[in-house]
Amino acid sequence: MTDALKVAATRAPLQRLSWRAGPSARFAAEFAASPVAVAALALALTLALLAIFANFITPQNPYDLAQLDIMEGMHPPGASNFDGSKTYHLGTDQQGRDMLSAIVFGLRMSLGVGALSTVIALTLGMSVGVLAAYFGGKVDAAIMRVVDLQLSFPAILVALILLAVLGKGVDKVIIALIIVQWAYYARTVRGTALVERRKEYIEAAACLALSHRRIVFRHLLPNCLPPLIVVATVQVANAIALEATLSFLGVGVPITEPSLGLLIANGYDYMLSGKYWISFFPGVALLVTIVAINLVGDQLRDILNPRLKR
Amino acid sequence: MTAVSPTLEVRDLETHFFTRDGVVEAVHGVSFQVGAGEVLGLVGESGSGKSVTGFSILGLVDQPGRIAGGQILFQGRDLVQLAEKERRKLRGSKIAMIFQDPMMTLNPVLRIDTQMTEAVRAHRDVSHARALEICREALVKVGIPAPDERLASYPHQFSGGMRQRVAIAIAFLNEPALIIADEPTTALDVTIQGQILHEAQTLCRETGTAMIWITHDLAVVAGLADHICVMYAGRIVEQGPIDAVLDRPAHPYTVGLIGSVPSRNRRGGRLFQIPGMTPSLLNLAAGCAFRNRCPRATAACLEEPPVRAASHGRQVRCVHPHDGPLEEVLS
Amino acid sequence: MLVYLLRRLGQSLFVVAAMAVLVFVGVYAIGNPIDIMISPDAGQAEMEAAIARLGLDKPMWEQFFIFIQNALQGDLGRSFVYSTDALGLILSKLPATLELAFLALLFAVFLGVPLGMIAGLKPNSIAGKTIMAGSIMGFSLPNFWQGMMLILLFAVIFKVLPSGGRGDTVQVFGVGLSFLTLDGLSHMLLPAVNLALFKTSLVIRLARAGTREASLQDYVKFARAKGLAPRRIVLVHILKNILIPVVTVLGLELGNMIAFAVVTETVFAWPGMGKLLIDSIQLLDRPVVVAYLMLTVIMFIIINLAVDMLYCVLDPRVRLSEARA
C-alpha cells in the first residue's frame, strides 16, 4: 500500500462512511482481502435477516400459547409430531415449543437487545467522550474519573447489581447494558479526540468562529469514528454475550420473551438427564453469532488501525 | 597481509532475502579476508549490505533471508556448511559481535551479571563464582569503575557509553578470534566514540583478535582500520589497504564517498555530492549497480563489472576506475 | 515509593467511600424487601415488627448513617434470609471462591503462557495458527454455555467427573478447602477449566504479542550472538520480558475472575460467594448484596495495589521511575 493510500484510509473516514465510490470501494476491497471476514460478515447479515423476519420464516410462533401442545414436549431433534405432519428438526422443549422457532425468536431478542443498547451507549459515550476531550480541564478530569471508576469493575458485576436494583424486564436489561458500555466509548473517543483536537482543521474551524457545538459534532466527532467502529462491533458481541449471561443467571429478560441465554438456562435441568438439545442448539446459535461478529470486528480493526498496518 | 592463513576469509558470499515481492540480493559476490590482530573497515550507506554481511558470518540472518552461496572460512572451517549447533558453539566464544545501539542490546529486565555470566557459561564449564570473576575482570578491562556494584545493576542504570562498554566486555569475555562490530559508536556522543574506538583497538592489538568494523563513517575507519572494503548495493566495489584506498580511490563511488566528507583542507570548497539515490535491491537490473549515478558510466557498464586488481594492492569492481591521488581525482 | 503508595491509598479510600454511597443509594432506595421477607398472610403488627427489626422504617439518611457506622465496625447488616451476619456469611463462602479462582488462574498461566509463546515463536506454523484459532473461540464461547457443555460431556456422557457441588473438603485453620482431597479436586476441575478458559485465551494473546515483539528486539539477537542455547533465550530472555504484561493483566483479571465466578458457580452449583450473590439478588436479600459489593470493592483495591507492587518487582525500570516520582 502506498503512503498516499494509507493517509487516505486513516484521515478520510467521512468520505468512506458516506459511501462515495473511491474510498469506499477501496475499503470494501481491503475488507474482502480476508475470505474469513467476508464469510463472517455474510453470516452475521444472514442471522440479522433471520431475526428481523422471524415471524415469517419460523414453523411456529413460540410465544403463541395456542400453538403449543404440552403433549409434544421433550421431543428429541428430528422427531415428528403425533400425526407426522411436522418435523421438529431441533426437537422441542418441555412445553412442546419447536426449538428451531424458539431459537430464531431468541436470536431476535438477543440481537435486538445487543444492537439497541450498543447504539444508545455509543451515542451517549461518544458525546461525553468528545466533550471531555474538547473542553479538557475540569470537565475532562471529572468525566474521566467516573469512567475510570466504572471501568475498574467488571461489566458483569456492574450489570448484575444494576439489575438487582432495577428488577427484570427487557427495558431494564437494555438500560443496564447501556450503563455498562458507555464508559468504553467515552474513553475510546476521548483518546482519539485528544489527538484530533490538536490538528489544523480544528484550529481552522475555531478561526472561522464556528460554535462549539458545530466544531465538536460536525468537525471533531466524525474524524474520531474509525476506532469507535471497531470498538462498537466488538461491543455488540460483548453485549449479546453479557445479556445471555444475565438472562442465564435469571436477572435478564423475562421468561415470556426468552433470549438465547434464557433458552439455554431453560434446558439446564434437562441436560443432566441427557436431553441436551434444549440447551445445546441455542448455545450453538449464540456462539456462531458472537464468533461472526468478532471476526468482522477483527478485520475492521486491521483495516482501520493504521498502527497495525505493515 | 602476512603469509599465515587469515583468521577469516569470505569467498563469493551470497546472502539473499526471499521476500513475497521477489528476491533481494542483499550480499552479492562479496570476498575479503581479515588476519589476526587486523582491523577491517566495512564501509557503506545503510542498506548496502554491510550489516547483513556481518550477520551472515555469525549465521544470524533472519527469515526470509539465507546464505545462498559462497564460503565463509573461519580458521580453515567453512561456516556455511556447519550445522547450527556447531555454529552456536563458535558464536560468542570464537566469534563475537558488538551491536549498534547499546540501549537495545542488553536485556532490560535481566541484571548485568546474569547477562555476562550466561555468556561465559554457555561456552566454558566453570562454576558460577569463577564466571563472575571472569566478568569482573572483563569489566575492569573496558574501564568500568566499581565492577562489583555494576554487576548487580540493571542496564537502565547505565549510560549509553557504559552499556556499550559492557557489550564490548561481553564480546571479549571468551577471548574470541574475531569480533564483528556493527556501527558500535554511531549511537554515542562524539567524545565517548573516541574512547570506545580507542579501547576496542587496544583490546584487539593486545589479544591479537581480528576485527571487522562495520560503519558508514569513513572518518571512524580512517583512524582505526588496516584494510577497508567499500560496499555498495550488496557488492564490495573497492577494497585495499586503508591509506591506498583513501588517498587514491579508484571506484567512482569511493571517490564520491570521500568527497562528501567535510574535510579541513578543502575548507570553503563545495562538498561533493553523489547524484541520485541508492537503488532498491529488489530485482536489481543487471550491470554495475552504480551506473545510474556514475559520472563515468558508459555502455560497458550495462554488464556486471568484474573485480580487477589495481595498483597499491587495491581491488576494484569497475570498468572505468580512477588512477591517481585524491586531489587529482576530485578536481 | 512511599509517597506514591500513600497517594494510591488515598485514591483507594476515596473509591471505597464513593462506592459506599452509590451502593447504598442504589440498593436501599429502590425495591421493597417487605414483599419478599414477610409472607402476605402476616398481620399488620407482625409486618411492623419486622420493619422495625430491619430498620426499614427509619428515614433514608438515618439508614445510611447506621449503615456506615456499622460498616466501619465490620457489620454490613444481617441477612434477611439466613438471619445471620451478612459479612460473616459471605466470608464463610470466600474460601470456596478463592480456591476456584486461584486454580483457574494457574490454568490460565501454565496453559496460556507456553501456548502463547509457541504461537509467537512460530506464528505461521500449523500449531501457531491452531492456537490462535482456539483463542478466538475461547473469547467467543459464552462462559455459562461452555460450562454446561463441559458438564454434558464429562458428567453426563462420559460420566468421569461430577456435575456440581464441592466434594469433600479438608478443614485447614477452620476453613474448608477442596483442593486437598481427590474428590474435592475432581469437583474443582470442571469449574476451574470453565473459569480459566477466557483468561487462558487472553494470556495466549498477550504472550504471543509479547513474544513476537521481544524476539524482534536487538537483545534477543545479541543473546544469540553470545551463543546461548535457544532454550535459554526463550525461557530467560523472552519469558521474563513477557511476564510483565501477563502479570499485570492477570492481577487485574483475578478480580474479574471473582466476579465471573458468579456464572461458573451458578452453572456448577459451587457454594461460593458468587452463587450466594445470585441467590441473594433473587430473594432481595439486600444486606448480603451490599456486603458482597463492599467486600468486592475492597478486594479489587487490594488486588490493584498488589499488582502495582509486583509490577515494580518484575520491571526494574518502573522501580526506578516510581522511586523518583
XYZ file of C-alpha atoms in Angstrom, chain B residues 47-306:
260
model
C 21.140 -0.805 3.025
C 24.429 -1.515 1.292
C 24.569 -4.982 2.837
C 27.347 -4.402 5.317
C 25.342 -5.459 8.375
C 23.923 -8.474 6.571
C 27.490 -9.493 5.759
C 28.282 -9.356 9.469
C 25.227 -11.381 10.409
C 25.988 -13.905 7.674
C 29.361 -14.625 9.255
C 27.664 -15.225 12.601
C 24.929 -17.303 10.994
C 22.270 -14.946 12.337
C 20.491 -13.941 9.143
C 16.775 -13.731 9.903
C 13.992 -15.185 7.815
C 13.276 -14.810 4.923
C 16.980 -14.358 4.322
C 19.578 -17.071 3.946
C 23.064 -17.641 2.660
C 22.607 -18.667 -0.949
C 26.205 -19.321 -1.886
C 29.870 -18.797 -1.221
C 32.176 -19.764 1.591
C 32.960 -18.293 4.977
C 36.254 -19.835 6.028
C 36.915 -19.247 9.695
C 40.228 -20.714 10.895
C 40.035 -23.018 7.918
C 36.481 -24.239 8.559
C 33.599 -23.305 6.262
C 30.882 -21.812 8.470
C 28.275 -22.058 5.723
C 28.454 -25.841 5.775
C 28.490 -26.056 9.567
C 25.482 -27.392 11.480
C 23.620 -24.805 13.544
C 24.741 -26.480 16.766
C 28.397 -26.195 15.791
C 27.939 -22.613 14.724
C 26.364 -21.811 18.055
C 29.457 -23.103 19.799
C 31.531 -20.610 17.825
C 29.189 -17.672 18.415
C 30.151 -15.740 21.497
C 33.283 -17.779 22.009
C 35.398 -17.662 18.846
C 33.347 -15.071 17.002
C 31.695 -12.254 18.924
C 29.603 -9.329 17.876
C 29.014 -5.814 19.153
C 25.782 -4.176 18.079
C 24.939 -0.690 17.043
C 22.549 0.503 19.721
C 23.732 -0.184 23.261
C 20.286 0.829 24.540
C 18.746 -2.157 22.818
C 21.350 -4.893 23.062
C 21.152 -5.522 26.785
C 18.004 -7.176 28.040
C 16.257 -4.549 30.190
C 14.847 -6.995 32.725
C 17.980 -9.026 33.450
C 20.851 -7.937 35.655
C 24.285 -7.372 34.131
C 25.806 -10.323 35.993
C 23.146 -12.652 34.570
C 23.749 -11.408 31.063
C 27.504 -11.703 31.401
C 27.869 -14.992 33.235
C 25.478 -16.754 30.863
C 27.827 -15.845 28.016
C 30.749 -17.388 29.882
C 28.930 -20.486 30.997
C 27.413 -21.117 27.583
C 30.918 -21.941 26.352
C 33.016 -22.869 29.347
C 32.381 -25.380 32.071
C 33.122 -23.135 35.030
C 31.428 -22.507 38.368
C 29.178 -19.514 38.799
C 31.724 -17.899 41.126
C 34.502 -18.334 38.584
C 32.297 -16.968 35.811
C 31.550 -13.902 37.941
C 35.266 -13.423 38.444
C 35.876 -13.544 34.696
C 33.115 -10.993 34.140
C 34.541 -8.721 36.792
C 37.930 -8.758 35.096
C 36.343 -8.065 31.741
C 34.545 -5.015 33.125
C 37.782 -3.709 34.596
C 39.483 -4.169 31.248
C 36.968 -1.950 29.435
C 37.377 0.719 32.091
C 34.221 0.367 34.144
C 34.715 1.587 37.709
C 33.266 -0.316 40.697
C 32.653 -3.507 38.707
C 31.137 -5.434 41.634
C 28.461 -2.840 42.071
C 27.921 -2.646 38.329
C 27.469 -6.387 38.011
C 24.468 -6.232 40.314
C 22.833 -3.426 38.331
C 20.267 -3.376 35.571
C 21.053 -1.929 32.134
C 18.849 1.138 32.617
C 21.140 2.270 35.421
C 23.963 2.706 32.899
C 24.643 5.491 30.412
C 24.818 4.670 26.715
C 28.588 4.678 26.650
C 28.734 2.437 29.733
C 26.340 -0.021 28.167
C 28.454 -0.208 25.051
C 31.487 -0.905 27.222
C 29.535 -3.718 28.857
C 28.645 -5.052 25.409
C 32.310 -4.878 24.424
C 33.288 -6.619 27.647
C 30.783 -9.368 26.832
C 32.222 -9.675 23.327
C 35.745 -10.112 24.700
C 34.680 -12.447 27.540
C 35.683 -15.669 25.844
C 38.756 -14.301 24.093
C 37.360 -14.523 20.586
C 39.492 -14.774 17.466
C 37.144 -12.497 15.555
C 34.943 -9.620 16.588
C 32.314 -8.105 14.343
C 31.463 -4.587 15.432
C 28.309 -3.284 13.752
C 28.492 0.509 14.000
C 29.101 0.347 17.735
C 29.805 4.053 18.104
C 27.072 5.513 15.906
C 24.590 5.909 18.737
C 27.090 7.503 21.101
C 28.305 11.013 21.822
C 31.392 12.051 19.893
C 33.630 12.170 22.974
C 32.525 8.701 24.053
C 33.001 7.458 20.470
C 36.693 8.258 20.657
C 37.119 6.409 23.935
C 35.284 3.352 22.719
C 37.258 3.292 19.472
C 40.483 3.523 21.387
C 39.524 0.760 23.782
C 38.385 -1.593 21.051
C 41.564 -1.000 19.103
C 43.797 -1.587 22.115
C 41.997 -4.785 23.032
C 42.402 -6.140 19.516
C 46.070 -5.331 19.354
C 46.668 -6.856 22.777
C 44.754 -10.057 22.257
C 45.507 -10.497 18.566
C 41.819 -10.565 17.785
C 40.771 -9.918 14.222
C 38.069 -7.301 13.898
C 35.534 -6.282 11.299
C 34.373 -2.756 11.956
C 31.137 -2.006 10.124
C 30.346 1.671 9.712
C 29.026 4.337 7.386
C 31.545 6.819 8.733
C 34.780 6.987 6.785
C 36.385 9.161 9.472
C 35.988 6.377 12.042
C 37.575 3.796 9.788
C 40.414 6.101 8.723
C 41.968 6.129 12.166
C 41.192 2.547 13.050
C 41.329 0.067 10.210
C 44.192 -1.551 8.370
C 42.104 -2.554 5.420
C 38.907 -1.186 4.033
C 36.058 -2.627 1.981
C 33.609 -0.199 0.427
C 30.199 -1.715 -0.151
C 27.525 -0.502 -2.490
C 24.236 -2.234 -3.253
C 25.356 -5.555 -1.775
C 28.729 -5.609 -3.550
C 32.213 -4.695 -2.494
C 33.094 -2.049 -5.074
C 36.582 -1.387 -3.815
C 38.939 -2.775 -1.228
C 42.529 -2.444 -0.212
C 44.890 -1.079 2.401
C 43.312 1.885 4.131
C 45.812 4.514 3.046
C 45.827 3.366 -0.549
C 42.024 3.472 -0.812
C 41.592 6.800 0.961
C 44.445 8.516 -0.847
C 43.939 7.030 -4.290
C 40.279 5.980 -4.542
C 39.683 4.095 -7.752
C 35.951 3.465 -7.812
C 33.771 6.484 -8.618
C 31.564 5.630 -5.642
C 34.510 5.686 -3.248
C 35.519 8.996 -4.714
C 32.034 10.346 -4.117
C 32.007 8.974 -0.591
C 35.326 10.563 0.308
C 34.418 13.765 -1.467
C 31.219 14.173 0.508
C 33.013 14.126 3.859
C 33.603 17.692 5.073
C 37.329 17.947 5.380
C 39.643 20.529 6.823
C 41.952 21.004 3.884
C 39.139 21.801 1.466
C 37.510 24.408 3.657
C 35.240 26.742 1.767
C 35.164 24.466 -1.233
C 31.984 22.832 -2.436
C 31.163 19.500 -0.932
C 30.988 16.728 -3.406
C 27.581 15.196 -3.839
C 26.627 11.861 -5.331
C 23.601 12.466 -7.559
C 20.538 10.258 -7.305
C 19.574 7.700 -4.683
C 20.676 4.221 -3.668
C 18.852 1.746 -5.867
C 16.331 -0.706 -4.473
C 17.954 -4.100 -4.184
C 14.707 -5.748 -5.143
C 15.125 -7.221 -8.617
C 18.141 -5.054 -9.325
C 18.865 -4.741 -13.046
C 21.980 -6.403 -14.402
C 25.178 -4.438 -14.799
C 27.008 -2.079 -12.491
C 24.639 -1.043 -9.701
C 26.212 2.414 -9.518
C 25.975 3.272 -13.202
C 22.884 5.492 -12.918
C 24.687 7.778 -10.505
C 28.123 7.492 -12.008
C 29.694 10.365 -13.986
C 31.959 7.919 -15.834
C 29.310 5.385 -16.842
C 29.284 4.133 -20.434
C 27.556 1.364 -22.321
C 30.175 -1.018 -20.989
C 28.665 -0.620 -17.516
C 25.495 -2.449 -18.598
C 27.364 -5.631 -17.830
C 28.414 -6.548 -14.337
C 31.996 -5.323 -13.990
C 34.469 -7.949 -12.803
